[in-house]
XYZ file of C-alpha atoms in Angstrom:
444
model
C 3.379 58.953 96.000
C 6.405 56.356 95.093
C 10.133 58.029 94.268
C 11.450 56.463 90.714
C 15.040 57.542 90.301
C 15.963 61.317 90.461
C 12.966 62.314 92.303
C 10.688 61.667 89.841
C 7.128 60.637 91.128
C 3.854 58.894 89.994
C 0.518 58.188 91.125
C 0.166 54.736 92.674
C -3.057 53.806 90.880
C -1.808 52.967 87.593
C -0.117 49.984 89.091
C 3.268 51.225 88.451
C 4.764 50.571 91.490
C 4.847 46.673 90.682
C 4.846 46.419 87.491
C 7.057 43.691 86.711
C 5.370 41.199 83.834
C 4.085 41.707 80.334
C 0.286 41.418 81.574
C 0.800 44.038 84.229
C 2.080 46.696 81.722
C -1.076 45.495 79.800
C -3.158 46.494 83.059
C -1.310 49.878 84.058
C -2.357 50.960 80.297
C -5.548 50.513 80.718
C -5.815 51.941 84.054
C -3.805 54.544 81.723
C -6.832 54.899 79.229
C -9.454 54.597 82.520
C -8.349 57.621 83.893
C -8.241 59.448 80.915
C -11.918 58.975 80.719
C -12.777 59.786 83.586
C -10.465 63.224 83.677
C -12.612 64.123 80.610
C -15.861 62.860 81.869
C -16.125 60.586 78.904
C -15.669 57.720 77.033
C -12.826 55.002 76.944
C -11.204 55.792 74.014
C -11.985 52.963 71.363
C -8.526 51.058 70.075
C -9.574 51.580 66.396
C -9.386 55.730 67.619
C -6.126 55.262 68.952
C -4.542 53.478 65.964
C -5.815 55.979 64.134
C -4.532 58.932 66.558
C -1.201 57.063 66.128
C -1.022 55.159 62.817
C -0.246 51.753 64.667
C -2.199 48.556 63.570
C -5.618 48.014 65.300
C -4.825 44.469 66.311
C -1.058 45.895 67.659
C -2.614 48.562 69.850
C -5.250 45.775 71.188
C -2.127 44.118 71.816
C -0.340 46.264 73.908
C -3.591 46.834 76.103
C -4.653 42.851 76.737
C -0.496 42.728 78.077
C -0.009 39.945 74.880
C 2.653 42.448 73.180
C 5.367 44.460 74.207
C 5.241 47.752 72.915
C 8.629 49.152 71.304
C 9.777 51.917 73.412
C 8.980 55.171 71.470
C 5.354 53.267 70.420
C 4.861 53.057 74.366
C 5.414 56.826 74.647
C 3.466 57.933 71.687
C 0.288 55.930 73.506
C 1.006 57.162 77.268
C 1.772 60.325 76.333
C -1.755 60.760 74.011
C -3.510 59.009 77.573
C -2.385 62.116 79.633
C 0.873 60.719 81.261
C 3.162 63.494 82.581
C 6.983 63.201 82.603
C 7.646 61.113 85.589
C 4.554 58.417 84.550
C 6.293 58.364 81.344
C 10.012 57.569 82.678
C 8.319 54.857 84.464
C 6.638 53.296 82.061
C 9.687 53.015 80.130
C 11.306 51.877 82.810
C 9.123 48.982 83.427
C 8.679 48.180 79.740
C 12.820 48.328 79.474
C 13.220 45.661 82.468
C 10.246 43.716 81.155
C 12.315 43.235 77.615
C 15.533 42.425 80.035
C 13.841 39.675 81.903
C 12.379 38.372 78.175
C 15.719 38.228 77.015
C 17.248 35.865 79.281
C 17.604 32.374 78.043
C 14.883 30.313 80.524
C 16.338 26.942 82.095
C 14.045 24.217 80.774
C 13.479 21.887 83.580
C 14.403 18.775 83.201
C 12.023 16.106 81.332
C 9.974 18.807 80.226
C 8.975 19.385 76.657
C 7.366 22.633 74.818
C 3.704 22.525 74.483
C 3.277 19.631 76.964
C -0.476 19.072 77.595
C -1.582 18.391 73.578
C -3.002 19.859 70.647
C -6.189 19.708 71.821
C -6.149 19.642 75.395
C -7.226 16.326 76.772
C -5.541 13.235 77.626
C -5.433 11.138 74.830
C -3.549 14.070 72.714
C 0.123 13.032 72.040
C 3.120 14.891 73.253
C 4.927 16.704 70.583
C 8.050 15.895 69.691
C 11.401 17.716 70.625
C 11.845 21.328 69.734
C 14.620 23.765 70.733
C 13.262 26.718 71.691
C 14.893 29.901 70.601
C 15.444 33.189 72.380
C 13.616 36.093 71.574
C 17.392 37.376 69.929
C 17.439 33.637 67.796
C 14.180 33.798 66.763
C 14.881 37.594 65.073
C 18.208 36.559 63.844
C 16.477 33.593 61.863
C 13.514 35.592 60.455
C 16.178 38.601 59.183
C 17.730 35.902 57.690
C 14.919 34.953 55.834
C 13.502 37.787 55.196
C 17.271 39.049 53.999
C 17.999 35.622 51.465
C 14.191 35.090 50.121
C 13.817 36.460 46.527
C 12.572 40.172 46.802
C 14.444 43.472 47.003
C 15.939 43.003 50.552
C 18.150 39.986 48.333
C 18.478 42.110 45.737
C 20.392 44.853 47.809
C 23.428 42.876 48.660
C 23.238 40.082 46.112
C 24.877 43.210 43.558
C 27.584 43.780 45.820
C 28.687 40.483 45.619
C 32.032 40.126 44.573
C 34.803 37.382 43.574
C 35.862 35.571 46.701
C 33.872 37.316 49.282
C 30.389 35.901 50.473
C 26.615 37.137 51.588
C 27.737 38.332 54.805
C 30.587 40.816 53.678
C 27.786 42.050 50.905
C 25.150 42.468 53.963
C 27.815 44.352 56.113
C 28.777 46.509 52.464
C 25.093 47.490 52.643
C 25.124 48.414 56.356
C 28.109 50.239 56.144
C 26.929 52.012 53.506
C 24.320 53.248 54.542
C 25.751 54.606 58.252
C 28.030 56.041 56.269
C 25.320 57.948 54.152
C 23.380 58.880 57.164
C 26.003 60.243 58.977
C 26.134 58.297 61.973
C 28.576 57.816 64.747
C 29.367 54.117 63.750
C 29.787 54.402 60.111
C 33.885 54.043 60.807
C 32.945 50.680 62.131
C 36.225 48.485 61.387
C 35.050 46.374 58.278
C 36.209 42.865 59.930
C 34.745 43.788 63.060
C 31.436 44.963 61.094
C 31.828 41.282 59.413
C 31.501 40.004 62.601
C 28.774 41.811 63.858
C 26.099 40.860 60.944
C 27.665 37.668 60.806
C 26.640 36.792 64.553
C 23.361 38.952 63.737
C 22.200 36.384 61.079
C 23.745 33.231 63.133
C 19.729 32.273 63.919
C 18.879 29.669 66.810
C 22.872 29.032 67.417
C 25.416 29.990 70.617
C 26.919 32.414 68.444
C 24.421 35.063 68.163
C 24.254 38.329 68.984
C 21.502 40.846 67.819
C 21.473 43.604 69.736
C 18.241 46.614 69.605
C 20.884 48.487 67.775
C 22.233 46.026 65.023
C 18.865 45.261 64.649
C 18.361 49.191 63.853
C 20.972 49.167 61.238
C 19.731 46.278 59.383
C 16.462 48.133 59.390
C 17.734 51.391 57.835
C 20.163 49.949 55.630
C 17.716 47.232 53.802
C 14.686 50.146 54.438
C 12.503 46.854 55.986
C 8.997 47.590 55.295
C 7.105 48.794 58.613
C 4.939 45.047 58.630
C 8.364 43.161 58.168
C 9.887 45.351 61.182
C 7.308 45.363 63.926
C 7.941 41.682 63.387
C 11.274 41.849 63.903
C 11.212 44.061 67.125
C 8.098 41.497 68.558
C 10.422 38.832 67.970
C 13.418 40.104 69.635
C 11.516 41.749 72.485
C 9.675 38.279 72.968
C 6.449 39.150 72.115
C 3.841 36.424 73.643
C 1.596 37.883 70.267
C 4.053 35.941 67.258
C 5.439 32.527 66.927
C 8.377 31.873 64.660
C 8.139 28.229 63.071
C 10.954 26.493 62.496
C 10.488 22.958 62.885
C 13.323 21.524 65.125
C 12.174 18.277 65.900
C 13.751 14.725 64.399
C 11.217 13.422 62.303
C 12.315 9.868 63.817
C 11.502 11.503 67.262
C 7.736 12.091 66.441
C 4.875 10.321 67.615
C 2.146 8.361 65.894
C -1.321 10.097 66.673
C -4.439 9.742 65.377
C -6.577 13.000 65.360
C -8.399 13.553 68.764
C -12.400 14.068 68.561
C -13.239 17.828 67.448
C -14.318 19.488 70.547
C -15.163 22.979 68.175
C -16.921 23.401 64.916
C -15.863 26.499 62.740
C -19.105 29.031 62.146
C -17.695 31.023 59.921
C -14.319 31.244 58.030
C -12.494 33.658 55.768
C -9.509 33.097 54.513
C -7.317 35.604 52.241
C -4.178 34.251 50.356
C -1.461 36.828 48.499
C 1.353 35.673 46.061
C 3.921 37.549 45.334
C 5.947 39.215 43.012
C 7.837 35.941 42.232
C 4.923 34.141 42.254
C 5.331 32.360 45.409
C 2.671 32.953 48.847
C 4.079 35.355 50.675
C 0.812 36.237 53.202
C -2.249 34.369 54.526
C -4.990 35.871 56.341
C -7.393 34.248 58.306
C -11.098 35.560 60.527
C -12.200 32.453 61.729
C -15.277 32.199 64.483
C -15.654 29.243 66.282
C -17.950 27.454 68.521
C -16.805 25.077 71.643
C -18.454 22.257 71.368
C -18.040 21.145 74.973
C -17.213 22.929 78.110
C -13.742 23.538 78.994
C -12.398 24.553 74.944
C -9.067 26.321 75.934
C -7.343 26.674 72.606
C -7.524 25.964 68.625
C -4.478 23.979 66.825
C -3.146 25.670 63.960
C -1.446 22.727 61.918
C 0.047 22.842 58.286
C 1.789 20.924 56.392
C 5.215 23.545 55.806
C 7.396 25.075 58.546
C 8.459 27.665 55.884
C 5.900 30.375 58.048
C 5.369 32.365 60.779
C 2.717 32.672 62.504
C 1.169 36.302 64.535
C -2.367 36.384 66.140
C -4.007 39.554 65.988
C -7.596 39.325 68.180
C -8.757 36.039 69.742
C -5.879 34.280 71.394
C -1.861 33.739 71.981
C 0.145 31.641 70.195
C 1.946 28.686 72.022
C 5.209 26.662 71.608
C 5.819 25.310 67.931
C 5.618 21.905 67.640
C 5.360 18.954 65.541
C 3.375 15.653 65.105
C 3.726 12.553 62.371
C 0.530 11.275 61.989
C -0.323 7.795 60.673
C -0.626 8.840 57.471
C 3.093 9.323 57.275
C 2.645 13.389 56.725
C 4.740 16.175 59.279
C 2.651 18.586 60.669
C 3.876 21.383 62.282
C 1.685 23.124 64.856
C 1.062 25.747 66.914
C -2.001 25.902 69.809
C -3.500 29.668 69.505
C -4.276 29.472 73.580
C -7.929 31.352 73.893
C -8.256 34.555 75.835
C -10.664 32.654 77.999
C -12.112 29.020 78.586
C -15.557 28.370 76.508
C -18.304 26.697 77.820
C -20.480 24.433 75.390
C -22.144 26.810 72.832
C -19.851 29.918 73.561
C -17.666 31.392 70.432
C -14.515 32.825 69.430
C -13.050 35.251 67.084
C -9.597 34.650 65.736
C -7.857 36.689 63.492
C -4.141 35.572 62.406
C -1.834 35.859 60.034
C 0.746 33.430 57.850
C 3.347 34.960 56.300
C 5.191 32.239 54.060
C 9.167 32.063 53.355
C 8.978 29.514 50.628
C 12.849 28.649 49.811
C 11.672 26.846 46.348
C 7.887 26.930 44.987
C 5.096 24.963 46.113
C 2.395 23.415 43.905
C 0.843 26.458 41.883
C -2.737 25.946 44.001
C -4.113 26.932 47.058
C -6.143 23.967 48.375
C -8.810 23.791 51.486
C -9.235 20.550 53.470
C -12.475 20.089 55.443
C -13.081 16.854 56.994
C -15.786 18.748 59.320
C -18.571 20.544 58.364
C -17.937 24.519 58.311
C -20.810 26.678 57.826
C -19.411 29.343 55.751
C -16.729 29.857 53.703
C -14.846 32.677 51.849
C -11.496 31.766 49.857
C -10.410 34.840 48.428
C -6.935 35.222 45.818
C -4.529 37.681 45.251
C -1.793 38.187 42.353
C 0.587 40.137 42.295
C 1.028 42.696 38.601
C 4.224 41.613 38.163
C 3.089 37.834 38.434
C -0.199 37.302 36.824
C -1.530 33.803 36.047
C -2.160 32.516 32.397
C -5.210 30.586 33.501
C -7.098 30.266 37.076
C -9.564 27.709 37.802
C -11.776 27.378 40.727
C -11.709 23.109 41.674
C -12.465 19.882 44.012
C -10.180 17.477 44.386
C -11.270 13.643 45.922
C -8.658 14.026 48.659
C -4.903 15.584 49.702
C -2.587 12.410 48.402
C -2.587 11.623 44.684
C -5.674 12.530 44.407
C -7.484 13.760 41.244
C -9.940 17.011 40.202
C -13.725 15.704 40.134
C -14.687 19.163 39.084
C -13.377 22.698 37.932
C -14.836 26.044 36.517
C -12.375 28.507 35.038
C -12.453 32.023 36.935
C -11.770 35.608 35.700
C -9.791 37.839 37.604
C -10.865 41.448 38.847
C -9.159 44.678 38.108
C -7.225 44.224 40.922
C -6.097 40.825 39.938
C -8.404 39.012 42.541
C -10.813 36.530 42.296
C -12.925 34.746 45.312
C -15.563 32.150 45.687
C -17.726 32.104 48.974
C -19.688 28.971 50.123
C -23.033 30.192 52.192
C -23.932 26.752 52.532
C -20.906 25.556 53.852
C -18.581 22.555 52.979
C -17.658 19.387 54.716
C -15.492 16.001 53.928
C -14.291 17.974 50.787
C -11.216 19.824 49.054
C -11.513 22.820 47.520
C -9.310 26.178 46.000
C -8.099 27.507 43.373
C -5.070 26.330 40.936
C -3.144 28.053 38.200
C -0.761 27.658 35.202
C 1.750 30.572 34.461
């Protein structure tokens, strides 16, 4: 038996005694969820169960298991505690998971010469180096996606921008709503100073600067006061705890410091693809998701480059892989592309596949073109585009088209399409596409 503070004891086979990293937290849960079988002569219990048992996300709990997230503290509890843990297991997996966030937190040294996401898109030689990109901390990257998600159009916005009042600004409206609200609820803070308050959100929203500060508590307050949807909140708290599972894009790098790169030889072809694209309210994209199975088309496939054309997203893998660095590339046509490498859980050999399922979630500051175009240059062997509107946002007229390429380009062909019920409307390819561009556009 090993002593943890007080007196308090725990079995040494759930790896607890050295449990220092995000993967080995990963591996004492499922020694966790292992001996819980086995205590009850039975199954594992399946992730789907437990999400159910606990009303987490699938993907999330999957998460916590493969040590790719870091559970929030009262999440981890819930989970050990319905796997059997008594008290002192409990204390020490909070423990761990605690000093695991500390050691997150702190700002890494870069050393010197070396650049994020050295090694390529694609993972062989010939793949350029991406250009320079400062690399938040887990505390920037939150600040900068509240701030987005605080300033986009939507009823977070909407909160503070009607407490805005001659001569003061956003941030005094912000810390109006905060204080506000601790003062509603009651709690100890709500007699915060209102210049010190000021201060506080202002250094909470400062984003990828010296000057911020977010702290697990501010973050708390922003939370209750602006009542941030549970989806918009775990990633928040993944951000700030420096979750390995979610990148934030924000597209750092000097265009003038990019290189010139021509796209490397495919060493993958996509078997089947589904993609899933929701507008919202406003009528801008506010969510993309994507199930995506792919096939390595030589030994050695290590990861699949995610690469768009906007760094007005962010990025968070469910099942298949973890996101790397952000990055970005100028290609030859002249076009920025920002990119992310979704690293695979394991090396494919020739022939072997992969499931991926991610998610885009869009922060459009003005609105794009009214479409939702598809580029294939390779051959893909199915494909599902599927559309949702929002009620509040519905389209005058919806046409399903192909377009003879990306830059002023033209439509070679278009059908008009009917929406469902639910304001939906998809078009699946069994027999695949290739050297094509297809989607939907609409007029308002």
């Amino acid at each position: 038996m090993d002593r943890l503070g007080g007196g308090a004891s725990f079995p040494e086979d759930l790896g607890l005694r050295n449990l220092e990293t995000l993967e080995d937290l990963g591996d004492s849960l499922r020694r966790l969820r292992r001996r819980y079988a086995r205590r009850r002569s039975d199954a594992l219990l399946s992730y789907r169960y437990l999400a159910e048992k606990t009303g987490y996300a699938h993907g999330v709990i999957g998460g916590y298991f493969s040590g790719k997230v870091l559970p929030p503290p009262d999440k981890l509890d819930v989970i050990v505690v319905l796997l059997g843990a008594d008290s002192a297991e409990r204390l020490a997996f909070a423990a761990a998971r605690d000093a695991i966030e500390e050691r997150r937190r702190r700002p890494a040294e870069a050393a010197p010469g070396s650049a994020p996401g050295a090694g390529g898109a694609h993972g062989n030689g010939g793949t350029p180096s991406p250009g320079a990109v400062r690399t938040p901390t887990p505390a920037a990257a939150a600040s900068s996606y509240l701030y987005d998600l605080l300033t986009r159009p939507g009823r977070y916005r909407t909160q503070w921008r009607s407490l805005l009042v001659p001569g003061k600004g956003a941030v005094d409206a912000i810390a109006e709503v905060i204080a506000r609200s601790l003062a509603d609820r009651g709690a100890e803070d709500a007699d915060q100073d209102p210049v010190k308050l000021r201060g506080r959100v202002s250094r909470a929203l400062a984003g990828n600067s010296p000057d911020t500060v977010l702290s697990s508590a501010t973050l708390n307050w922003f939370a209750d006061a602006f009542d941030i949807a549970p989806d918009d909140a775990d990633r928040l708290r993944f951000l700030h705890a420096g979750s390995s599972s979610i990148r934030y894009v924000r597209g750092d790098a000097q265009e003038t410091d990019l290189p010139i790169f021509d796209a490397p030889p495919a060493r993958h072809r996509t078997v089947d693809l589904r993609e899933y694209h929701y507008l919202g309210p406003d009528g801008l994209p506010v969510q993309h998701r994507t199930d995506q199975i792919i096939e390595a088309t030589e030994d050695g496939l290590d990861r699949y480059t995610y690469m768009v054309d906007t760094n007005m997203l962010t990025l968070d893998v469910q099942t298949g892989g973890v996101p790397g660095l952000p990055y970005q590339l100028r290609a030859r046509d002249g076009n920025v592309y920002h990119s992310i490498d979704i690293l695979l859980e394991r090396p494919l050999a020739r022939g072997g596949t992969a499931v991926l399922n991610y998610t885009t979630t869009f922060r459009y500051e003005e609105a794009p073109p009214t479409e939702m175009r598809r580029v294939f240059r390779r051959k893909v062997d199915k494909f599902l585009l599927w559309i949702h509107f929002h009620p509040d946002m519905i389209p005058s007229k919806l046409w399903w088209a192909e377009w003879n390429g990306v830059v002023n380009s033209s439509i070679t062909h278009r059908e008009p399409v009917a929406l469902n019920s639910s304001n939906e409307a998809h078009r699946f390819l069994e027999g695949g596409v290739e050297h094509a561009v297809v989607g939907f556009y609409w007029e308002w």
